[in-house]
mmCIF file of N, CA and C in Angstrom:
data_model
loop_
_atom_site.group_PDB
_atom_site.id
_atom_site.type_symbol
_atom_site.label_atom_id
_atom_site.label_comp_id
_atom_site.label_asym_id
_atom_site.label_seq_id
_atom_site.Cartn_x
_atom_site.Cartn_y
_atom_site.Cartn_z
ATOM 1 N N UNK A 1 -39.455 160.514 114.877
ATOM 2 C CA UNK A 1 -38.685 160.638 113.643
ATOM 3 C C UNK A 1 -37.849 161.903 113.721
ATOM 4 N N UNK A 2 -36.954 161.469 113.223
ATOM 5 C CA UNK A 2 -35.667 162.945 112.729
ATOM 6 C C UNK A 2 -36.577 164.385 112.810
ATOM 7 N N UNK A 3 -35.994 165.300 112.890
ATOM 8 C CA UNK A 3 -36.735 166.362 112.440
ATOM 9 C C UNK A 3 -36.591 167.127 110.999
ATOM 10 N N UNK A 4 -35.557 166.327 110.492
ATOM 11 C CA UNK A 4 -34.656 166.708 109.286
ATOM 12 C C UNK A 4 -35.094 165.659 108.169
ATOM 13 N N UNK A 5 -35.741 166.004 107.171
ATOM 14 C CA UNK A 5 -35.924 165.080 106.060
ATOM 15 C C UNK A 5 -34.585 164.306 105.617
ATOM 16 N N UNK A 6 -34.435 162.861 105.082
ATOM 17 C CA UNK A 6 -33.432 162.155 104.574
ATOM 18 C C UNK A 6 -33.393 162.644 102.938
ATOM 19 N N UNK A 7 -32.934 162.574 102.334
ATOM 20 C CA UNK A 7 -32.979 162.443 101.047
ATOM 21 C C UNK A 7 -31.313 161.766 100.383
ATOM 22 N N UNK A 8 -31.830 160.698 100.041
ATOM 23 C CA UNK A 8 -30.844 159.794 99.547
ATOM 24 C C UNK A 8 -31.169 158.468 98.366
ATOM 25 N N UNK A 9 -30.808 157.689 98.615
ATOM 26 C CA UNK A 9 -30.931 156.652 97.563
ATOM 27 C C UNK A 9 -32.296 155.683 98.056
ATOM 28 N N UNK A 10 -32.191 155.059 99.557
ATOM 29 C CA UNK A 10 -33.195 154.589 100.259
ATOM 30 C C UNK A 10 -33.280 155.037 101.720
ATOM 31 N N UNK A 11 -33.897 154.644 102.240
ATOM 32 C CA UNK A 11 -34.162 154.936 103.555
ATOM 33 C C UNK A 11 -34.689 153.904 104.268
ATOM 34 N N UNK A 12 -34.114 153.622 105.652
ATOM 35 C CA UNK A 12 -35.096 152.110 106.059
ATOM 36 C C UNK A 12 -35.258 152.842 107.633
ATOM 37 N N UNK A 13 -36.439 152.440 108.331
ATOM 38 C CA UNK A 13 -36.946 152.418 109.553
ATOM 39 C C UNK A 13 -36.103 151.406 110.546
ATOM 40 N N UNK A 14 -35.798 151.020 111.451
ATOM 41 C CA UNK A 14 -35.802 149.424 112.000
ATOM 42 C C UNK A 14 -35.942 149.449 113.470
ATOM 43 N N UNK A 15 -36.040 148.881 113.933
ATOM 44 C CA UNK A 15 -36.253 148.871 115.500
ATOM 45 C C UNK A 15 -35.546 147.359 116.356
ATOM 46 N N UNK A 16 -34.132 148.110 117.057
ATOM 47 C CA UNK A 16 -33.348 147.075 117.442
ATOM 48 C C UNK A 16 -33.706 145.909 118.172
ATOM 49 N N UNK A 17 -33.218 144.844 118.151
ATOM 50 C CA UNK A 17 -33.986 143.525 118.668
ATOM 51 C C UNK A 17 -33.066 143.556 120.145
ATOM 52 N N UNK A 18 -31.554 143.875 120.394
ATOM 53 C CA UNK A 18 -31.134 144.283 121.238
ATOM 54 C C UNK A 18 -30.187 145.146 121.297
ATOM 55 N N UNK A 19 -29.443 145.787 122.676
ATOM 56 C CA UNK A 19 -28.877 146.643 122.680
ATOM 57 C C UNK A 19 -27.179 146.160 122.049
ATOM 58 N N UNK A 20 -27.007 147.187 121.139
ATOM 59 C CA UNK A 20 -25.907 147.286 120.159
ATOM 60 C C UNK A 20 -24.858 147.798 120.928
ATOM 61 N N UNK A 21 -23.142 147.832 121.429
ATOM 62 C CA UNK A 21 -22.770 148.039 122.187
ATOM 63 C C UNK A 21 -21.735 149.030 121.237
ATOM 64 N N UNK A 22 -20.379 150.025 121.256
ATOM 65 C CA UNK A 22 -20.084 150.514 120.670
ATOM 66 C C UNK A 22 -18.719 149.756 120.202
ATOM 67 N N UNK A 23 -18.837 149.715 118.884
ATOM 68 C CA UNK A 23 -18.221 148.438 117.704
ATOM 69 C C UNK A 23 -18.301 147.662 117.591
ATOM 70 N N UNK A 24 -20.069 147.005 118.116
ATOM 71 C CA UNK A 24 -20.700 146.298 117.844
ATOM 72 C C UNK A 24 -21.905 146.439 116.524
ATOM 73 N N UNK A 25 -22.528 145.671 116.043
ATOM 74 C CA UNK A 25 -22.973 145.396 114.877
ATOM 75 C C UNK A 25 -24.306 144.593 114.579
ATOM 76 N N UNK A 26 -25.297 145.376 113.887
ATOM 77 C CA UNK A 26 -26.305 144.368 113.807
ATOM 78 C C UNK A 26 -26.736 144.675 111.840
ATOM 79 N N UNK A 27 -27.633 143.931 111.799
ATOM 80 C CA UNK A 27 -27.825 143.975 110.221
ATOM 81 C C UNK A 27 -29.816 144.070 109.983
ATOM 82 N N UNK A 28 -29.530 144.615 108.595
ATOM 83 C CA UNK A 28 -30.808 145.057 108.444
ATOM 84 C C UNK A 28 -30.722 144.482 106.618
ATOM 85 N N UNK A 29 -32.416 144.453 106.690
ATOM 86 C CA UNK A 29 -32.478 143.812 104.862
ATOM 87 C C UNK A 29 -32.253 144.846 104.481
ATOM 88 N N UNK A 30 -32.114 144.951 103.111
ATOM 89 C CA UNK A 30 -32.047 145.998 101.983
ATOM 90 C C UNK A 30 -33.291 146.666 101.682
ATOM 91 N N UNK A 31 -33.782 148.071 101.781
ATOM 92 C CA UNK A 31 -35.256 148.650 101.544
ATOM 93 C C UNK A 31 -35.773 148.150 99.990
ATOM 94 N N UNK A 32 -37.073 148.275 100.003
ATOM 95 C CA UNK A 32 -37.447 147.745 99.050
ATOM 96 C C UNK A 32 -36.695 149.072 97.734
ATOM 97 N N UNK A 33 -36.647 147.547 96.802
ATOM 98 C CA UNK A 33 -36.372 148.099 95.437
ATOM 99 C C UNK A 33 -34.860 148.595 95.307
ATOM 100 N N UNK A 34 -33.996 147.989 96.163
ATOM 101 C CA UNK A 34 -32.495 148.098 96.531
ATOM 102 C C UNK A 34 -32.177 147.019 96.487
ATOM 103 N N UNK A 35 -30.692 146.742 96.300
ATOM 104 C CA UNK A 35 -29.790 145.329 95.988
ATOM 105 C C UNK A 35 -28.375 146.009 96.542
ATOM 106 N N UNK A 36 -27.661 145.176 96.890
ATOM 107 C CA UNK A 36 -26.513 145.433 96.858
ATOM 108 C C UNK A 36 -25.449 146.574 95.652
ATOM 109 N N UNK A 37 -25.675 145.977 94.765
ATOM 110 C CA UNK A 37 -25.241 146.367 93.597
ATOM 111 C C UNK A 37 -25.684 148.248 93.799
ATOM 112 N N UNK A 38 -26.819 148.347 94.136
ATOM 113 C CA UNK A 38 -27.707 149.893 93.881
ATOM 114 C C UNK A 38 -26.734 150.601 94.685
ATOM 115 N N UNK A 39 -26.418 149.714 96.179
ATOM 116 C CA UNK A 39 -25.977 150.602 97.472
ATOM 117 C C UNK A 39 -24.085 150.810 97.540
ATOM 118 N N UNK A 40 -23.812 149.397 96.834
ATOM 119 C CA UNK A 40 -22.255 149.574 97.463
ATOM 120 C C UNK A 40 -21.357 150.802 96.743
ATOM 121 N N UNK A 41 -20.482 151.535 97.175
ATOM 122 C CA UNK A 41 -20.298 152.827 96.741
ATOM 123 C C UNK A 41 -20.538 154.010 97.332
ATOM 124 N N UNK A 42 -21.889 153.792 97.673
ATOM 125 C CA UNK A 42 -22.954 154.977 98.452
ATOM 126 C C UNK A 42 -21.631 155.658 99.548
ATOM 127 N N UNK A 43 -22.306 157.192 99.377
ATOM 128 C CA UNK A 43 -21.884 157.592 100.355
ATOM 129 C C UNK A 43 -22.562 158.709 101.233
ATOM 130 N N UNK A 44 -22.332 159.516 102.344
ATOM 131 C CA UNK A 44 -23.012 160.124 102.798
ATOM 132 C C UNK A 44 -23.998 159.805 103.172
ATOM 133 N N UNK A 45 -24.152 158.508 103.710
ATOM 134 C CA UNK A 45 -25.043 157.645 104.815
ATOM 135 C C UNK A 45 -25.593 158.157 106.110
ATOM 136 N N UNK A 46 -26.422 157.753 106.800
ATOM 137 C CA UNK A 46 -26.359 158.277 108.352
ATOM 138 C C UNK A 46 -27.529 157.482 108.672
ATOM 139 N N UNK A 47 -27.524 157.507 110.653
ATOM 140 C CA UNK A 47 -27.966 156.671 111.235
ATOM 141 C C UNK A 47 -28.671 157.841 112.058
ATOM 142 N N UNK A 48 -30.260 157.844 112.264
ATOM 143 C CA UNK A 48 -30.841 158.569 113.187
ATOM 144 C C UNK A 48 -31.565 157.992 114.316
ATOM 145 N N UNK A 49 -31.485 158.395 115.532
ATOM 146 C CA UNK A 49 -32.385 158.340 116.514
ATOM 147 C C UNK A 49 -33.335 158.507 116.459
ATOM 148 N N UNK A 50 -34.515 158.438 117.257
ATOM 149 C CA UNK A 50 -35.723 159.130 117.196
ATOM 150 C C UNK A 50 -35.874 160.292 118.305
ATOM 151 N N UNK A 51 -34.284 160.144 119.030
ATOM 152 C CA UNK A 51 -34.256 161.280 119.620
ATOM 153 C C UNK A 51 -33.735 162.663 118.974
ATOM 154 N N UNK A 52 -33.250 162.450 117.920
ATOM 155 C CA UNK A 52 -32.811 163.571 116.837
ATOM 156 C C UNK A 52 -31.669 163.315 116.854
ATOM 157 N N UNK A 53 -30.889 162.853 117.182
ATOM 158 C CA UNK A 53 -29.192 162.416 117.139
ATOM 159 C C UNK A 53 -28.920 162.154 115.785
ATOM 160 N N UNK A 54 -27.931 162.264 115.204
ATOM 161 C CA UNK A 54 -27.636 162.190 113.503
ATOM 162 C C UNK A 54 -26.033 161.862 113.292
ATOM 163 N N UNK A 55 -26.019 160.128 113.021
ATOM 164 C CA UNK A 55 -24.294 160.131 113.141
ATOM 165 C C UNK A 55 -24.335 159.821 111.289
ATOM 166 N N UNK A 56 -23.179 160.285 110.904
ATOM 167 C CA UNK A 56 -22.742 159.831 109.892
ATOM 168 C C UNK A 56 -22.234 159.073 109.316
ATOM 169 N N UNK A 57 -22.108 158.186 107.810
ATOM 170 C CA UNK A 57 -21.552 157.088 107.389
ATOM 171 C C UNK A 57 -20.188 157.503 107.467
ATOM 172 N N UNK A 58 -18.654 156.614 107.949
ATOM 173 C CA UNK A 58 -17.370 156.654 107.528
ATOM 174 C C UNK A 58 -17.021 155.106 107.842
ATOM 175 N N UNK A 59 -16.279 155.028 106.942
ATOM 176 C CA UNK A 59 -15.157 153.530 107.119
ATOM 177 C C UNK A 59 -15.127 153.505 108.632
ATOM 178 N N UNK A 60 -15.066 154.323 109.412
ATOM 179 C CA UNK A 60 -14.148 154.272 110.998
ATOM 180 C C UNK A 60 -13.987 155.442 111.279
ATOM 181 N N UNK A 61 -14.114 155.676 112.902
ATOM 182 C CA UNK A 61 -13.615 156.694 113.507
ATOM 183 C C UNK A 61 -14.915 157.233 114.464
ATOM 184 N N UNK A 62 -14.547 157.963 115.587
ATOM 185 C CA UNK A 62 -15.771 157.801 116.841
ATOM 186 C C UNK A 62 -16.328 159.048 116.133
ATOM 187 N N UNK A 63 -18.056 158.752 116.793
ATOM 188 C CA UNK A 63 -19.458 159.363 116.550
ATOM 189 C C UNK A 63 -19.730 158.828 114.799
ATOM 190 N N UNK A 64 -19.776 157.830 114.167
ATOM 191 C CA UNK A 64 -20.290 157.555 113.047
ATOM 192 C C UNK A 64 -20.750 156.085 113.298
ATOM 193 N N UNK A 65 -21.229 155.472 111.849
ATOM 194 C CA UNK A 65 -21.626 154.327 111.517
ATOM 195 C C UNK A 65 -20.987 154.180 110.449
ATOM 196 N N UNK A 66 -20.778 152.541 110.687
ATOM 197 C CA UNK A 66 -20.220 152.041 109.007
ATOM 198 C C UNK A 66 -21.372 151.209 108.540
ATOM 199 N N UNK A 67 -21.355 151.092 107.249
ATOM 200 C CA UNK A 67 -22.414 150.206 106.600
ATOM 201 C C UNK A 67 -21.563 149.093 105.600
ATOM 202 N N UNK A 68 -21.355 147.558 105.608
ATOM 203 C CA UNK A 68 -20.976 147.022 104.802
ATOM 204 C C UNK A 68 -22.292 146.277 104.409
ATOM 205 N N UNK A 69 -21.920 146.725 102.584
ATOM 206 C CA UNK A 69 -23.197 146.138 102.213
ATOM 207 C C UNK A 69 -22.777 144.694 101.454
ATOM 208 N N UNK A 70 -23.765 143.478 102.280
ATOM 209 C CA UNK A 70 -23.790 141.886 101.818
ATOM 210 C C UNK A 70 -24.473 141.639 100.700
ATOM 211 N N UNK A 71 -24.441 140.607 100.382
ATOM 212 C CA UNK A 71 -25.265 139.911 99.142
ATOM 213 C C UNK A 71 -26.847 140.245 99.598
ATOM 214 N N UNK A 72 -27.326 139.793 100.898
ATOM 215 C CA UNK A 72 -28.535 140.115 101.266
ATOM 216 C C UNK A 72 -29.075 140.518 102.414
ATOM 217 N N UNK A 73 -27.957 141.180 103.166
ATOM 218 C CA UNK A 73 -28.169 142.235 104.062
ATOM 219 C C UNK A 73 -27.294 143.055 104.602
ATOM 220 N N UNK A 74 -27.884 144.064 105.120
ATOM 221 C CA UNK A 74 -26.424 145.373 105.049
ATOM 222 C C UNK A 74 -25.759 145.319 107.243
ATOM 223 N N UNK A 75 -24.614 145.339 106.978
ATOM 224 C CA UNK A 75 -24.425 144.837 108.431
ATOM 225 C C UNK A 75 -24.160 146.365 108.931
ATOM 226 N N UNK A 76 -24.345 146.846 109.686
ATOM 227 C CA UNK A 76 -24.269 147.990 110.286
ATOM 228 C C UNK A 76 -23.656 147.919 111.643
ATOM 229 N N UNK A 77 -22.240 149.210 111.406
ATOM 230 C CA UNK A 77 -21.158 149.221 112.741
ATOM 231 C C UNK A 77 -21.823 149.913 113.362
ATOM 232 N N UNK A 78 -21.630 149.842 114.325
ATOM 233 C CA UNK A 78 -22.129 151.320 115.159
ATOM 234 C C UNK A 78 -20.803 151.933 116.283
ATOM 235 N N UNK A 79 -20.342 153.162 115.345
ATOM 236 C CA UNK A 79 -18.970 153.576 115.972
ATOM 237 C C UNK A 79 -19.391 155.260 117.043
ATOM 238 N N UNK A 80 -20.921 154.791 117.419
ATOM 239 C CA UNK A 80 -21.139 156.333 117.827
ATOM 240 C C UNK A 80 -20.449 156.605 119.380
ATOM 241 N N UNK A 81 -19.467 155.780 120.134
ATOM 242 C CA UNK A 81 -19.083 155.599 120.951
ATOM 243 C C UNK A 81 -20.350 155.462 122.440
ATOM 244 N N UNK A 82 -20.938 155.115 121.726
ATOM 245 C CA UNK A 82 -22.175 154.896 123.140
ATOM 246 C C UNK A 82 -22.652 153.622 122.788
ATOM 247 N N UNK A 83 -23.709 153.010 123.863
ATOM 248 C CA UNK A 83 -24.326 151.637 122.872
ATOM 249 C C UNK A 83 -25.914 152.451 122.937
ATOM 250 N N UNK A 84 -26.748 151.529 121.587
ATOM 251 C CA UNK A 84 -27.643 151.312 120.935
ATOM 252 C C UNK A 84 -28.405 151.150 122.088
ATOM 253 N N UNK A 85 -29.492 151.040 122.675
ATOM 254 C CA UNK A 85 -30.531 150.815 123.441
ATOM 255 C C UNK A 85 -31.732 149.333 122.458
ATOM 256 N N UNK A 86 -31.838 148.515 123.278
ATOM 257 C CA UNK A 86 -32.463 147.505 122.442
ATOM 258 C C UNK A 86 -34.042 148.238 122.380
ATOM 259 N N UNK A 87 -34.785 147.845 121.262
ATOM 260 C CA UNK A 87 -36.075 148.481 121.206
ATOM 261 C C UNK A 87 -35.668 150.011 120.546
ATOM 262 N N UNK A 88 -34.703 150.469 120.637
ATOM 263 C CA UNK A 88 -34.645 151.944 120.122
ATOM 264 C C UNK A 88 -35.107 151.684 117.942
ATOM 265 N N UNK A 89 -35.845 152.833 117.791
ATOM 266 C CA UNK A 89 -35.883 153.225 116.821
ATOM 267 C C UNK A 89 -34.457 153.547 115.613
ATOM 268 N N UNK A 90 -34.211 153.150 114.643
ATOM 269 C CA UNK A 90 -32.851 153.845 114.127
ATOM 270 C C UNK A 90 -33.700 153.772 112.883
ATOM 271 N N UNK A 91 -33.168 155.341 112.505
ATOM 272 C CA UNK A 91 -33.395 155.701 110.780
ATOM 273 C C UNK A 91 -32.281 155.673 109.924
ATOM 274 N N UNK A 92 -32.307 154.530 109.131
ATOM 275 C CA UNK A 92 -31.313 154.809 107.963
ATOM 276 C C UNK A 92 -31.120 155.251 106.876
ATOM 277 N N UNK A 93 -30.277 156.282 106.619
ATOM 278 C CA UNK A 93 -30.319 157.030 105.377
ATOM 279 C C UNK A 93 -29.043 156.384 104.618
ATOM 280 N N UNK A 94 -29.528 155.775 103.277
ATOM 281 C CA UNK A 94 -27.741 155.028 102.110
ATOM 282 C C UNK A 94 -27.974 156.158 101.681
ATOM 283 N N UNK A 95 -26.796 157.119 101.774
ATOM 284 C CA UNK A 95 -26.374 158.287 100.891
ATOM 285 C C UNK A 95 -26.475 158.552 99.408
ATOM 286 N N UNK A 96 -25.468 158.539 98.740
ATOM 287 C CA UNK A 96 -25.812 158.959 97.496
ATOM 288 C C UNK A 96 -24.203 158.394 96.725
ATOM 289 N N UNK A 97 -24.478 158.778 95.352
ATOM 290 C CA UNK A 97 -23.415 157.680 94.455
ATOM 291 C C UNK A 97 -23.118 158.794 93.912
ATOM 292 N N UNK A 98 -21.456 159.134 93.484
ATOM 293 C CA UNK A 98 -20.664 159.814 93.124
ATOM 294 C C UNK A 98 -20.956 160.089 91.301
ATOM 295 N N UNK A 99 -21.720 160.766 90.939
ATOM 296 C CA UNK A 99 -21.160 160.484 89.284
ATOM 297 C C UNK A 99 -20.513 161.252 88.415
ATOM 298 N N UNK A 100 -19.960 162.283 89.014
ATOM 299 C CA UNK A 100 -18.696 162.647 88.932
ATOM 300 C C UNK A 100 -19.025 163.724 87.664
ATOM 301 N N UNK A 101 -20.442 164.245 88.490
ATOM 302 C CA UNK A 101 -20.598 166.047 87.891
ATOM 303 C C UNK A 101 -21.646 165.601 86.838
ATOM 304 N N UNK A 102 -22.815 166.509 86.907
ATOM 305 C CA UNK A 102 -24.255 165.891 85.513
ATOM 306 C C UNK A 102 -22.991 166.380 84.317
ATOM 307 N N UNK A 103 -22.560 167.015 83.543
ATOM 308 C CA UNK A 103 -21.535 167.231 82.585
ATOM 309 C C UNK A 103 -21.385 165.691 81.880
ATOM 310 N N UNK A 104 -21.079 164.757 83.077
ATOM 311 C CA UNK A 104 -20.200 163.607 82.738
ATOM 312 C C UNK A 104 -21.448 162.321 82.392
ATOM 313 N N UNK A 105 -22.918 162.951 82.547
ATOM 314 C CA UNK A 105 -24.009 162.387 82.300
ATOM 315 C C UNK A 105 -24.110 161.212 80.814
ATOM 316 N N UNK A 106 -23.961 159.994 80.625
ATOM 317 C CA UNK A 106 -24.746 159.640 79.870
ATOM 318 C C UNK A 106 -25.654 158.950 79.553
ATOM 319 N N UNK A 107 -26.419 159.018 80.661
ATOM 320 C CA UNK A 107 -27.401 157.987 80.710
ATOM 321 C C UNK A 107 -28.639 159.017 81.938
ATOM 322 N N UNK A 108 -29.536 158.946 81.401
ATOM 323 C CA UNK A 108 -30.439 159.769 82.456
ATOM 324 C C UNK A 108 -30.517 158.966 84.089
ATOM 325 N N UNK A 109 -30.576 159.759 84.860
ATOM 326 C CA UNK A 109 -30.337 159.259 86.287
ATOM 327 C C UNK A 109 -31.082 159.463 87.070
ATOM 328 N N UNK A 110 -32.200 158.690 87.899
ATOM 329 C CA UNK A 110 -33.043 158.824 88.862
ATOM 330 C C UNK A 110 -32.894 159.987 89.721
ATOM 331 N N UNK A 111 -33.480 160.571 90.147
ATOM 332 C CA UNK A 111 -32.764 161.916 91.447
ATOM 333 C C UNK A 111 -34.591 161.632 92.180
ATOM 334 N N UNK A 112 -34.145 161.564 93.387
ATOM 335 C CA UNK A 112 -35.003 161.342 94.249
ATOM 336 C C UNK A 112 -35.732 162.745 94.892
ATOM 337 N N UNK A 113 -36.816 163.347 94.794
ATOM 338 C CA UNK A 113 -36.980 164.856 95.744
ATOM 339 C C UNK A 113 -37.861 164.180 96.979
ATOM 340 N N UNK A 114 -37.871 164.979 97.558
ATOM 341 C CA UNK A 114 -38.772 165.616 98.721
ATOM 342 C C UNK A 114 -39.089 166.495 98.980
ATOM 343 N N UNK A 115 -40.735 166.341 99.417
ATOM 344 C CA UNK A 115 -41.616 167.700 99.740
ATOM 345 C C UNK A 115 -40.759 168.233 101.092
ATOM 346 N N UNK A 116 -41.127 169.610 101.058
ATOM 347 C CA UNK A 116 -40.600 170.229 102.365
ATOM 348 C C UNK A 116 -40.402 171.784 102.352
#
């Protein structure tokens, strides 16, 4: 695992069925207690190794991941310009949702912590 705690909206484990090539794509369910609806928006995503490698969510552009999130599963780019190793470990972190400053608060809002 990362050596760096995630802290975001969800987090999923997965372990590739094969090797992912670079702008190639595989998909993963939604972590429990997530929907589409929770994730699309999200930002500040990222994809970890279990070797400690840490790429980040963007639309596009080399060393990141994109995440488009489906009705019932999230398809994941992989733009880290290398390929995926099949069997490799990947940690996913869905970032976080914009709400545009607590000020602008009206409705109380989940905030997720972690020990550390």
């Amino acid at each position: 695992m990362p050596t760096r705690p995630f802290s975001a909206i969800a987090n999923l484990r997965h372990t590739l069925a094969a090797a992912v090539a670079n702008a190639g794509t595989f998909t993963v369910p939604y972590p429990a207690g997530t929907t589409q609806a929770s994730l699309t928006g999200s930002t500040n995503g990222q994809l970890a190794l279990k070797s400690g490698e840490v790429f980040k969510q963007a639309a596009s552009g080399a060393g990141t991941v994109a995440f488009a999130f489906g009705a019932s599963t999230i398809t994941v780019t992989n733009n880290t310009g290398s390929t995926l190793p099949a069997a490799a470990e990947v940690y996913l972190s869905f970032g976080e949702i914009d709400i545009n400053g607590s000020y602008n608060l009206t409705t109380p809002r989940k905030v997720q912590t972690t020990a550390g």
